[in-house]
């Protein structure tokens, strides 16, 4: 540990953050009774159960504003955890309007991953990392796993590297290190478990050597940091007085551990969630954390938000009925709306999937003819493969559409290449980045040359860049070993470029350097020629144009105000850590930011939203958090929803029903639910029919007068 001055805590509040607002009660204006109760509650632990469309974001923002204005809590003493960077940005912007711009730089409003990254940057040496560590995005993680598997002679066709990488991440999210995982493996374990064991052990070692962390490592390493360092943990306890967590039903095991560690004995924790919208169990989310919160935190006040500000009552009646069949709910909530009764939900019983796609497309065309913008319409489906028929019909009708969940901006090859060059410049030990671009564009550095270099690095237990330096020193010493001299001659073209780039970036702005880097490396010319060869040079989003958009993204990053980062500095003295922060490499900061955002929030154009007037196509999972005036829930049928794989597990079946509930509650004005009696799959036509969820829904209203739905048979097929 450094001297205790590092841990001195200044509990004073900045004047601009503490100005008393005599009109602080204006924060409560327009809130309903339940929202008012949540926002103005006394300082204590709280669980807010917020139904779909009940204004939870407004409640969260208003609560933070209330803490600042009414309880005089400084923004820097508040941590707000969101599940997307977009949500965090929106929260800060709304708060700025309510309490002033000071909140933008001092409030910690970030995702779990971003918060953990900030802590690890501040305490890298205590977390077993070298300052300047880089983050492996999903593509880089899979590439590294694939490289290791090939080195270990593991068949990458029999065992997919992406599956092994995913399993490693899953273990980390459960707090299980490689050694602990190995102890669980026996001779009777399945082959994929044994393979994961072998790869995980080496993967962990190589990540440490390359000074890199993957997404799951950010969380696990921070949890271990807080568990193993009492002084650092207690500093955070003194710092964060109020902690608020959004989308709490989606937290996993390691995130819950982090929350318990970051909350001190005098902190208050407010969590907002809806157990009826917990749909990510397949990736580790544990809806049970909501019950654990009531058990593990003292004197928890519960508030239910059930007044819906999104949908008509007919849509809400359908949603309430569907979810009502789940028996594992934390509490029963019946959503009530304030937009009137609305039209009945239309159930389209279609002869087959071709009829379904044609019918939905015709309804969309009719809506547009009546004055509805395409952007206000969405087609939601359980699985991505279901989109094909709709894509073809929309194209046939010349209806514009956007598919969410496709390749994202930072997943494109040209962008990944550019980022790999940046990564090796900030972290010379990042062999995964170097191997991606050492011969891109081609420098005639073939596999044999790379293998020779890797052999030297392995023998000397060093990174590839350091191995090149050893070769350089060997050749410059006058040694005439022809093999080594030949190897260095072939590799030197890349090494000279590497040195030149390092020199260039010392005296240039980040955006200017990035632009020069793309020229010096040849990436601009390389992708311009590829576009021309493939006939894509005139496309708006050609690969060359995407590189230009990357430069624009960097300029936006440069223009953004820096966030206050004082996780380790609570006094005004100039400590070593503080001086380091002031000179932190902007390229490293940029890489950290875009790597976290590239987890899936940027579309193919590098933006965060769809501004084009186009129909939105996406999975029900991807639709969570979104809303559209007109929604078509398609493929609502047997063996699709619920999935055939989930039909025999009560837990999985409950999550599938929650998924259906999420889909229904995306609709604001009108909802269409369609299914096919016969669906063509793998070249064969198979009888399907209505989902069991739909049958339950129809039976529930059979014989009743006030029915929120109507069934329309297309091509004369009966519902049953």
XYZ file of C-alpha atoms in Angstrom:
720
model
C 0.000 0.000 0.000
C 1.025 3.600 -0.547
C 1.039 6.114 2.294
C -2.254 6.816 4.010
C -2.664 10.191 2.306
C -3.986 8.239 -0.637
C -6.945 7.163 1.447
C -7.796 10.440 3.126
C -11.409 11.258 2.440
C -12.694 14.759 1.881
C -16.373 14.727 2.801
C -16.877 18.348 1.763
C -19.325 19.015 -1.024
C -18.672 21.317 -3.952
C -20.535 24.615 -3.872
C -22.175 24.239 -7.264
C -23.446 20.784 -6.336
C -24.779 21.908 -2.966
C -26.672 25.045 -3.821
C -30.015 24.705 -2.078
C -32.867 24.828 -4.548
C -35.900 26.397 -2.876
C -37.987 24.824 -5.613
C -36.638 21.300 -5.027
C -40.190 20.043 -4.683
C -40.572 20.786 -8.433
C -38.718 17.515 -8.918
C -41.895 15.790 -7.759
C -44.212 17.579 -10.172
C -46.058 15.264 -12.549
C -45.175 12.091 -10.650
C -47.943 9.658 -9.755
C -48.427 8.510 -6.172
C -46.085 5.505 -6.379
C -43.396 7.442 -8.239
C -43.669 10.262 -5.703
C -43.222 7.748 -2.873
C -40.087 6.278 -4.457
C -38.437 9.609 -5.336
C -39.061 11.378 -2.003
C -38.441 8.428 0.321
C -36.121 8.819 3.286
C -32.502 7.678 2.964
C -32.691 3.900 3.096
C -32.383 0.738 1.052
C -35.149 0.380 -1.529
C -36.462 -2.148 -4.022
C -38.581 -0.545 -6.735
C -40.534 -3.109 -8.711
C -41.258 -1.281 -11.948
C -43.633 -2.831 -14.449
C -43.136 -2.336 -18.172
C -43.571 1.276 -19.284
C -44.134 2.642 -15.766
C -41.538 5.420 -15.976
C -38.667 3.844 -14.053
C -36.042 5.976 -15.815
C -37.817 9.139 -14.728
C -38.021 7.790 -11.183
C -34.305 6.981 -11.119
C -33.279 10.379 -12.480
C -35.695 12.209 -10.172
C -34.448 10.237 -7.169
C -30.844 11.232 -7.889
C -31.907 14.868 -8.325
C -33.802 14.615 -4.994
C -30.720 13.206 -3.260
C -28.623 16.109 -4.552
C -31.130 18.915 -3.956
C -33.015 17.748 -0.881
C -30.466 15.642 1.027
C -27.396 17.604 -0.131
C -25.591 14.500 -1.394
C -22.824 15.579 -3.771
C -22.977 13.987 -7.247
C -19.497 12.496 -6.687
C -20.869 10.509 -3.743
C -23.524 8.838 -5.903
C -23.082 5.758 -8.081
C -25.750 4.918 -10.668
C -25.351 1.599 -12.451
C -27.065 1.133 -15.802
C -26.995 -1.773 -18.253
C -26.098 0.210 -21.366
C -23.808 3.142 -22.048
C -26.705 4.796 -23.859
C -28.845 4.649 -20.703
C -26.001 6.131 -18.647
C -25.582 9.021 -21.091
C -29.318 9.683 -21.110
C -29.365 9.689 -17.303
C -26.538 12.238 -17.075
C -28.149 14.477 -19.696
C -31.513 14.469 -17.919
C -29.860 15.214 -14.595
C -27.946 18.122 -16.094
C -31.246 19.745 -16.970
C -32.515 19.223 -13.426
C -29.508 20.021 -11.240
C -26.852 21.604 -13.466
C -23.911 20.537 -15.616
C -21.636 19.682 -12.686
C -23.281 16.287 -12.516
C -21.964 15.368 -15.971
C -18.360 15.009 -14.842
C -18.700 14.043 -11.196
C -21.582 11.548 -11.023
C -20.614 7.927 -11.567
C -23.364 6.859 -13.984
C -21.980 3.896 -15.902
C -22.437 0.232 -16.688
C -21.020 -2.429 -14.360
C -18.160 -2.976 -16.812
C -17.324 0.718 -17.091
C -17.341 1.217 -13.319
C -15.096 -1.798 -12.813
C -12.749 -0.512 -15.497
C -12.458 2.847 -13.711
C -11.572 1.105 -10.473
C -9.038 -1.174 -12.151
C -7.390 1.765 -13.921
C -7.010 3.493 -10.541
C -5.721 0.412 -8.708
C -4.089 -1.619 -11.499
C -1.035 -2.609 -9.445
C -3.203 -3.813 -6.533
C -5.325 -5.830 -8.956
C -2.313 -7.646 -10.395
C -2.307 -5.637 -13.628
C 0.247 -3.404 -15.286
C -1.096 0.142 -15.894
C -2.063 0.468 -19.534
C -3.713 -2.952 -19.762
C -6.015 -3.428 -22.753
C -9.477 -4.944 -23.010
C -10.185 -7.922 -25.236
C -13.393 -7.464 -27.184
C -15.405 -10.579 -28.014
C -13.740 -11.043 -31.402
C -10.239 -10.789 -29.888
C -11.159 -13.168 -27.088
C -12.355 -15.808 -29.562
C -9.252 -15.260 -31.716
C -7.005 -15.823 -28.721
C -8.880 -18.975 -27.701
C -8.669 -20.277 -31.270
C -4.911 -19.630 -31.381
C -4.396 -21.449 -28.092
C -6.523 -24.388 -29.200
C -4.487 -24.761 -32.370
C -1.270 -24.596 -30.346
C -2.668 -27.360 -28.142
C -3.761 -29.466 -31.162
C -7.439 -29.252 -30.179
C -9.826 -29.686 -33.121
C -11.496 -26.271 -33.609
C -14.205 -27.843 -35.766
C -15.281 -30.323 -33.114
C -15.015 -27.730 -30.331
C -15.907 -24.231 -31.470
C -13.552 -21.557 -30.055
C -16.551 -19.247 -29.565
C -18.246 -21.878 -27.385
C -15.102 -22.432 -25.306
C -14.610 -18.647 -24.911
C -18.240 -18.309 -23.840
C -17.852 -21.089 -21.283
C -14.722 -19.450 -19.848
C -16.635 -16.175 -19.491
C -19.484 -18.011 -17.806
C -17.102 -19.463 -15.224
C -15.680 -16.025 -14.483
C -19.183 -14.612 -14.049
C -19.719 -17.277 -11.425
C -16.462 -16.273 -9.734
C -14.632 -19.451 -10.780
C -10.946 -19.199 -11.711
C -9.123 -21.759 -13.860
C -7.656 -23.622 -10.873
C -11.047 -23.909 -9.173
C -12.614 -25.076 -12.432
C -9.953 -27.773 -12.836
C -10.817 -29.179 -9.421
C -14.385 -29.745 -10.563
C -13.356 -31.692 -13.667
C -13.159 -35.484 -13.496
C -12.568 -38.312 -15.938
C -16.352 -38.631 -16.228
C -16.819 -35.002 -17.256
C -18.050 -34.312 -20.817
C -15.371 -33.683 -23.416
C -16.243 -29.996 -23.816
C -15.700 -29.520 -20.066
C -12.289 -31.168 -20.278
C -11.375 -29.000 -23.273
C -12.551 -25.862 -21.465
C -10.399 -26.866 -18.499
C -7.278 -27.226 -20.647
C -7.847 -23.997 -22.551
C -8.946 -21.930 -19.529
C -5.702 -22.675 -17.679
C -3.534 -21.536 -20.577
C -5.898 -18.674 -21.496
C -5.642 -17.216 -18.000
C -1.838 -17.387 -18.139
C -1.603 -15.795 -21.592
C -4.000 -12.956 -20.695
C -1.761 -12.141 -17.734
C 1.315 -12.229 -19.981
C -0.329 -9.978 -22.564
C -1.661 -7.614 -19.875
C -5.178 -7.983 -21.257
C -8.562 -8.514 -19.674
C -11.816 -9.692 -21.232
C -15.240 -8.349 -20.292
C -15.906 -10.923 -17.589
C -12.424 -10.398 -16.177
C -13.228 -6.725 -15.569
C -15.910 -7.787 -13.100
C -14.123 -10.714 -11.489
C -10.817 -8.855 -11.084
C -12.625 -5.899 -9.438
C -14.504 -8.180 -7.065
C -11.215 -9.832 -6.078
C -9.617 -6.386 -5.675
C -12.324 -5.281 -3.240
C -12.358 -8.595 -1.388
C -8.602 -8.694 -0.901
C -7.898 -5.019 -0.125
C -9.697 -3.717 2.935
C -8.329 -0.163 2.629
C -9.441 0.199 -0.973
C -12.834 -1.309 -0.154
C -13.363 1.030 2.803
C -12.336 4.037 0.708
C -15.136 3.208 -1.737
C -17.525 2.781 1.191
C -16.715 6.303 2.367
C -16.963 7.641 -1.163
C -20.279 6.184 -2.331
C -23.104 7.205 -0.028
C -25.955 6.360 -2.395
C -25.896 3.524 -4.931
C -28.656 3.009 -7.500
C -28.913 0.040 -9.874
C -31.188 -0.128 -12.920
C -32.504 -3.334 -14.564
C -31.667 -5.266 -11.418
C -33.452 -8.392 -12.645
C -30.690 -8.755 -15.247
C -27.768 -8.849 -12.805
C -25.683 -12.011 -12.617
C -23.767 -13.626 -9.775
C -20.557 -11.589 -10.061
C -22.439 -8.289 -10.423
C -24.395 -9.016 -7.260
C -21.141 -9.780 -5.424
C -19.741 -6.464 -6.631
C -22.800 -4.608 -5.342
C -22.471 -6.162 -1.887
C -18.781 -5.245 -1.778
C -19.093 -1.656 -2.998
C -21.919 -0.836 -0.571
C -20.603 0.175 2.827
C -22.302 -0.097 6.235
C -23.479 3.518 5.943
C -24.434 3.397 2.266
C -27.948 3.091 0.910
C -28.738 0.952 -2.105
C -31.749 1.428 -4.374
C -32.411 -1.193 -7.026
C -35.012 -0.992 -9.784
C -36.195 -4.053 -11.602
C -39.070 -6.104 -12.922
C -38.956 -9.836 -12.366
C -41.563 -10.176 -15.143
C -38.984 -8.853 -17.629
C -36.093 -11.125 -16.659
C -35.261 -12.726 -20.024
C -31.490 -13.200 -19.959
C -31.138 -16.318 -17.807
C -29.377 -18.028 -20.716
C -26.464 -15.615 -20.327
C -26.221 -15.741 -16.557
C -28.809 -13.230 -15.329
C -30.371 -14.357 -12.045
C -33.853 -13.030 -11.324
C -33.382 -14.527 -7.850
C -31.115 -11.578 -7.021
C -34.251 -9.535 -6.360
C -35.216 -11.913 -3.530
C -31.606 -12.041 -2.311
C -31.584 -8.262 -2.073
C -34.504 -8.378 0.359
C -32.610 -10.953 2.444
C -29.092 -9.471 2.330
C -29.837 -5.760 2.764
C -31.477 -4.421 5.890
C -34.779 -2.577 6.227
C -35.639 -2.574 2.517
C -38.568 -0.378 1.493
C -40.557 -1.848 -1.420
C -42.383 0.338 -3.936
C -44.512 -0.984 -6.805
C -44.869 0.998 -10.045
C -47.840 -0.309 -12.028
C -49.247 2.711 -13.879
C -48.198 2.258 -17.490
C -47.400 5.303 -19.647
C -46.814 3.396 -22.881
C -49.630 1.141 -24.039
C -53.387 1.081 -24.449
C -55.364 -0.964 -21.922
C -56.268 -3.740 -24.384
C -52.558 -4.394 -24.962
C -51.916 -4.307 -21.216
C -54.786 -6.728 -20.552
C -53.174 -9.233 -22.913
C -49.785 -8.704 -21.233
C -51.251 -9.073 -17.727
C -53.027 -12.292 -18.704
C -49.969 -13.880 -20.321
C -47.647 -13.191 -17.398
C -50.310 -14.130 -14.863
C -49.687 -17.817 -15.630
C -46.198 -17.578 -14.066
C -46.192 -18.762 -10.462
C -42.680 -17.573 -9.512
C -43.389 -13.815 -9.504
C -42.008 -11.668 -6.705
C -45.389 -10.001 -6.380
C -48.491 -9.808 -8.516
C -48.796 -6.594 -10.480
C -51.570 -5.612 -12.843
C -50.554 -2.894 -15.258
C -53.052 -0.093 -15.749
C -52.691 2.420 -18.574
C -53.709 5.999 -19.141
C -54.049 5.983 -22.933
C -57.593 4.662 -23.112
C -58.840 1.226 -24.093
C -57.472 1.214 -27.645
C -58.089 -1.344 -30.375
C -58.291 -5.043 -29.704
C -55.127 -7.066 -30.145
C -55.394 -8.864 -33.494
C -54.328 -12.493 -33.657
C -53.543 -13.519 -37.224
C -54.004 -17.250 -37.786
C -52.118 -17.865 -41.035
C -52.143 -20.929 -43.263
C -48.339 -21.070 -43.455
C -45.253 -18.941 -42.975
C -45.452 -17.536 -46.511
C -49.018 -16.371 -45.902
C -47.945 -14.929 -42.539
C -45.124 -12.875 -44.078
C -47.315 -11.633 -46.937
C -50.146 -10.710 -44.550
C -47.888 -8.809 -42.153
C -46.253 -6.953 -45.063
C -49.662 -5.972 -46.465
C -50.742 -4.654 -43.034
C -47.552 -2.597 -42.803
C -48.117 -1.151 -46.273
C -51.688 -0.258 -45.307
C -50.529 1.430 -42.096
C -48.020 3.501 -44.045
C -50.665 4.461 -46.618
C -52.798 5.725 -43.727
C -50.014 8.069 -42.617
C -47.967 5.918 -40.200
C -44.186 6.337 -40.429
C -42.266 3.124 -41.062
C -40.002 3.889 -38.096
C -43.022 3.520 -35.789
C -43.513 -0.104 -36.866
C -41.605 -3.138 -35.605
C -41.561 -6.845 -36.424
C -40.422 -8.934 -33.451
C -39.535 -12.619 -33.553
C -38.155 -15.268 -31.200
C -35.240 -16.307 -33.420
C -33.236 -14.516 -36.106
C -33.925 -17.148 -38.767
C -37.595 -16.147 -38.764
C -36.817 -12.800 -40.387
C -36.049 -14.113 -43.892
C -39.640 -14.358 -45.187
C -40.396 -10.865 -43.917
C -37.225 -9.415 -45.426
C -38.090 -10.858 -48.838
C -41.675 -9.588 -48.733
C -40.642 -6.121 -47.568
C -38.100 -5.926 -50.382
C -40.741 -7.042 -52.867
C -43.033 -4.246 -51.680
C -40.144 -1.710 -51.662
C -40.645 -1.121 -47.944
C -37.435 0.052 -46.216
C -36.348 -1.883 -43.132
C -33.491 -2.119 -40.643
C -32.401 -5.373 -39.029
C -31.082 -5.067 -35.485
C -28.643 -7.653 -34.189
C -26.625 -7.884 -37.387
C -22.983 -6.949 -37.700
C -22.197 -3.874 -35.627
C -19.825 -1.071 -36.519
C -16.997 -2.149 -34.208
C -17.338 -5.776 -35.324
C -16.355 -5.036 -38.918
C -13.000 -6.392 -40.121
C -11.650 -3.021 -41.218
C -12.473 -1.421 -37.856
C -11.039 -4.361 -35.919
C -7.819 -4.043 -37.931
C -7.514 -0.341 -37.117
C -8.209 -0.994 -33.444
C -5.598 -3.779 -33.360
C -2.937 -1.290 -34.520
C -4.013 1.077 -31.751
C -3.959 -1.674 -29.142
C -0.413 -2.780 -29.870
C 0.723 0.844 -29.581
C -0.637 1.216 -26.037
C 0.217 -2.329 -24.911
C 3.270 -3.939 -26.490
C 2.487 -7.233 -24.781
C -0.801 -7.611 -26.693
C 0.227 -10.462 -28.989
C -3.405 -11.106 -29.964
C -3.590 -7.639 -31.543
C -0.175 -7.953 -33.179
C -0.930 -11.304 -34.799
C -4.055 -9.827 -36.371
C -2.261 -7.038 -38.226
C 1.375 -8.064 -38.602
C 0.622 -8.979 -42.226
C -2.453 -6.799 -42.843
C -2.119 -5.344 -45.396
C 0.269 -7.914 -46.820
C 3.976 -7.364 -46.076
C 4.994 -10.839 -47.190
C 5.234 -11.949 -43.574
C 3.991 -15.500 -43.965
C 3.012 -18.152 -41.412
C 6.557 -19.559 -41.247
C 7.983 -16.159 -40.332
C 5.338 -15.640 -37.678
C 5.943 -19.120 -36.296
C 9.690 -18.443 -36.105
C 9.029 -15.266 -34.164
C 6.588 -17.029 -31.828
C 9.185 -19.716 -31.148
C 11.691 -17.079 -30.008
C 9.055 -15.386 -27.848
C 8.146 -18.716 -26.271
C 11.766 -19.648 -25.581
C 12.484 -16.244 -24.013
C 9.061 -16.054 -22.309
C 8.375 -12.617 -23.745
C 5.965 -10.815 -26.065
C 6.382 -10.810 -29.841
C 7.465 -7.153 -29.906
C 10.164 -7.915 -27.349
C 11.216 -10.925 -29.417
C 11.634 -8.621 -32.425
C 13.812 -6.315 -30.313
C 15.964 -9.295 -29.332
C 16.343 -10.151 -33.026
C 17.269 -6.547 -33.798
C 19.908 -6.500 -31.075
C 21.257 -9.836 -32.299
C 21.613 -8.599 -35.894
C 23.058 -5.220 -34.869
C 25.661 -6.972 -32.736
C 27.273 -8.239 -35.923
C 26.165 -11.833 -35.517
C 25.927 -13.478 -38.922
C 23.430 -16.246 -38.110
C 21.685 -16.421 -41.499
C 18.413 -17.837 -40.175
C 17.961 -15.129 -37.580
C 19.160 -12.406 -39.936
C 16.692 -13.559 -42.580
C 13.900 -13.665 -40.030
C 14.620 -10.139 -38.836
C 14.858 -8.825 -42.403
C 11.362 -10.131 -43.147
C 9.901 -8.896 -39.884
C 11.675 -5.537 -39.859
C 9.239 -3.919 -42.286
C 6.516 -4.236 -39.663
C 8.812 -3.276 -36.793
C 9.962 -0.084 -38.544
C 6.309 0.821 -39.077
C 5.602 0.145 -35.402
C 8.432 2.443 -34.292
C 7.373 5.153 -36.731
C 3.786 5.057 -35.479
C 4.936 5.282 -31.875
C 7.017 8.331 -32.713
C 4.225 10.001 -34.690
C 1.606 9.728 -31.969
C 3.710 11.600 -29.434
C 3.121 14.976 -31.075
C -0.287 14.701 -32.713
C -3.899 14.920 -31.600
C -5.615 11.565 -31.328
C -7.809 12.043 -34.412
C -4.959 13.407 -36.522
C -2.751 10.508 -35.499
C -5.475 7.924 -36.222
C -5.921 9.387 -39.705
C -2.159 9.301 -40.289
C -1.976 5.764 -38.898
C -4.525 4.540 -41.433
C -2.392 6.035 -44.197
C 0.957 4.789 -42.897
C -0.278 1.239 -42.305
C -1.881 1.118 -45.739
C -5.338 0.301 -44.381
C -6.958 3.183 -46.274
C -5.529 2.038 -49.599
C -6.037 -1.661 -48.811
C -9.761 -1.348 -48.133
C -10.293 1.186 -50.904
C -8.910 -1.360 -53.366
C -10.984 -4.179 -51.823
C -14.127 -2.044 -52.156
C -13.351 -1.372 -55.821
C -12.620 -5.017 -56.516
C -15.871 -6.110 -54.851
C -17.912 -3.373 -56.523
C -18.635 -1.691 -53.188
C -16.673 1.515 -53.702
C -19.818 3.541 -54.395
C -21.722 2.241 -51.360
C -22.448 4.749 -48.607
C -21.012 2.396 -45.992
C -18.094 0.918 -47.901
C -15.202 -0.410 -45.857
C -13.122 2.629 -46.769
C -15.968 4.926 -45.693
C -16.244 3.044 -42.402
C -12.619 3.902 -41.660
C -13.521 7.527 -42.248
C -16.416 7.159 -39.825
C -13.953 5.829 -37.263
C -12.011 9.092 -37.499
C -15.276 11.002 -36.989
C -15.979 8.885 -33.927
C -12.546 9.730 -32.508
C -13.159 13.455 -33.087
C -16.446 13.193 -31.183
C -14.562 11.489 -28.354
C -12.007 14.315 -28.283
C -14.770 16.931 -28.145
C -16.594 15.269 -25.243
C -15.896 16.684 -21.759
C -13.680 14.380 -19.655
C -15.284 12.563 -16.740
C -13.991 13.272 -13.276
C -12.127 10.161 -12.158
C -11.181 10.410 -8.505
C -11.804 6.863 -7.357
C -8.400 6.709 -5.721
C -7.791 10.380 -4.940
C -9.832 11.928 -2.168
C -7.504 14.770 -1.230
C -5.867 17.699 -2.944
C -2.292 16.448 -2.650
C -0.402 15.472 -5.745
C 0.195 11.742 -5.355
C 1.890 9.549 -7.908
C -1.414 8.045 -8.995
C -2.917 11.499 -9.532
C -0.003 12.610 -11.700
C -0.321 9.438 -13.742
C -4.009 10.096 -14.293
C -3.368 13.571 -15.586
C -1.072 12.149 -18.260
C -3.149 9.088 -19.097
C -2.781 8.145 -22.738
C -5.852 9.432 -24.646
C -5.514 6.518 -27.063
C -5.793 4.061 -24.180
C -8.845 5.916 -22.831
C -10.471 5.894 -26.258
C -9.843 2.177 -26.737
C -11.364 1.425 -23.334
C -14.456 3.453 -24.171
C -15.145 1.980 -27.587
C -14.416 -1.577 -26.486
C -17.097 -1.341 -23.804
C -19.583 0.327 -26.148
C -18.932 -2.189 -28.916
C -20.581 -4.927 -26.880
C -23.657 -4.338 -29.000
C -24.959 -0.812 -28.717
C -23.719 0.657 -32.003
C -25.510 -0.187 -35.217
C -23.865 -0.827 -38.552
C -23.523 2.914 -39.145
C -21.694 3.545 -35.883
C -24.729 5.209 -34.328
C -26.890 4.307 -31.363
C -30.317 4.781 -32.873
C -32.218 4.387 -36.091
C -33.131 7.758 -37.535
C -34.123 6.451 -40.964
C -37.796 5.960 -41.762
C -37.653 2.178 -41.888
C -39.476 -0.786 -40.363
C -37.557 -2.238 -37.417
C -36.832 -5.974 -37.452
C -35.357 -7.583 -34.338
C -35.595 -10.426 -31.865
C -37.766 -10.070 -28.787
C -34.607 -10.152 -26.692
C -33.175 -7.194 -28.630
C -36.420 -5.229 -28.257
C -36.211 -4.954 -24.466
C -36.145 -1.317 -23.445
C -37.598 -0.149 -26.763
C -41.131 0.804 -27.755
C -43.031 1.219 -31.032
C -46.498 2.453 -31.903
C -47.261 -0.652 -33.971
C -45.809 -4.075 -33.187
C -46.107 -7.363 -35.070
C -45.175 -10.367 -32.912
C -44.596 -13.061 -35.521
C -43.931 -16.797 -35.330
C -45.931 -16.945 -32.081
C -46.290 -20.686 -32.336
C -45.558 -24.108 -30.960
C -41.875 -25.085 -30.672
C -40.826 -21.477 -31.340
C -42.326 -19.628 -28.367
C -41.847 -21.317 -26.006
C -38.763 -22.789 -27.584
C -38.750 -26.536 -27.991
C -35.611 -26.605 -25.837
C -37.396 -24.881 -22.939
C -40.756 -26.609 -22.969
C -39.938 -29.253 -20.360
C -38.295 -27.055 -17.712
C -40.519 -25.005 -15.422
C -37.769 -22.424 -14.963
C -37.103 -22.085 -18.684
C -40.806 -22.074 -19.501
C -41.351 -19.196 -17.062
C -38.569 -17.217 -18.768
C -40.083 -17.875 -22.195
C -43.402 -16.542 -20.915
C -41.593 -13.451 -19.639
C -40.109 -13.056 -23.109
C -43.598 -13.105 -24.612
C -44.631 -10.494 -22.039
C -41.701 -8.271 -23.032
C -42.690 -8.563 -26.683
C -46.312 -7.633 -26.005
C -45.401 -4.627 -23.853
C -43.274 -3.048 -26.611
C -46.503 -2.012 -28.390
C -47.974 1.423 -27.705
C -50.988 1.814 -29.991
C -51.660 -1.482 -31.778
C -50.456 -5.076 -31.467
C -50.667 -7.886 -34.013
C -49.768 -11.459 -33.011
C -49.314 -13.914 -35.874
C -48.570 -17.596 -36.222
C -48.565 -20.214 -38.965
C -50.385 -23.538 -39.075
C -47.584 -24.950 -41.240
C -43.985 -23.761 -41.359
C -41.264 -24.688 -43.825
C -38.056 -25.650 -42.012
C -34.930 -27.267 -43.469
C -36.739 -27.804 -46.755
C -39.697 -29.586 -45.140
C -43.169 -28.356 -44.243
C -44.037 -29.146 -40.644
C -47.388 -28.597 -38.885
C -47.011 -26.065 -36.088
C -50.004 -24.059 -34.873
C -50.540 -21.583 -32.058
C -48.183 -21.243 -29.119
C -49.372 -22.721 -25.832
C -49.116 -19.180 -24.451
C -51.599 -18.038 -27.068
C -53.939 -20.925 -26.374
C -53.849 -20.117 -22.645
C -54.659 -16.510 -23.472
C -57.636 -17.377 -25.675
C -59.041 -19.889 -23.199
C -58.788 -17.346 -20.389
C -61.205 -15.032 -22.213
C -63.481 -17.697 -23.645
C -67.094 -16.884 -22.792
C -66.271 -13.482 -21.313
C -67.785 -10.273 -22.582
C -64.886 -7.831 -22.287
C -62.332 -9.528 -24.544
C -59.152 -7.554 -25.436
C -58.358 -9.605 -28.533
C -59.860 -10.824 -31.796
C -58.811 -13.785 -33.945
C -58.610 -13.391 -37.701
C -58.177 -16.515 -39.803
C -56.189 -15.964 -42.981
C -56.984 -18.406 -45.812
C -59.894 -19.854 -43.817
C -57.958 -21.930 -41.278
C -59.617 -22.256 -37.881
C -57.744 -21.381 -34.686
C -57.893 -24.887 -33.287
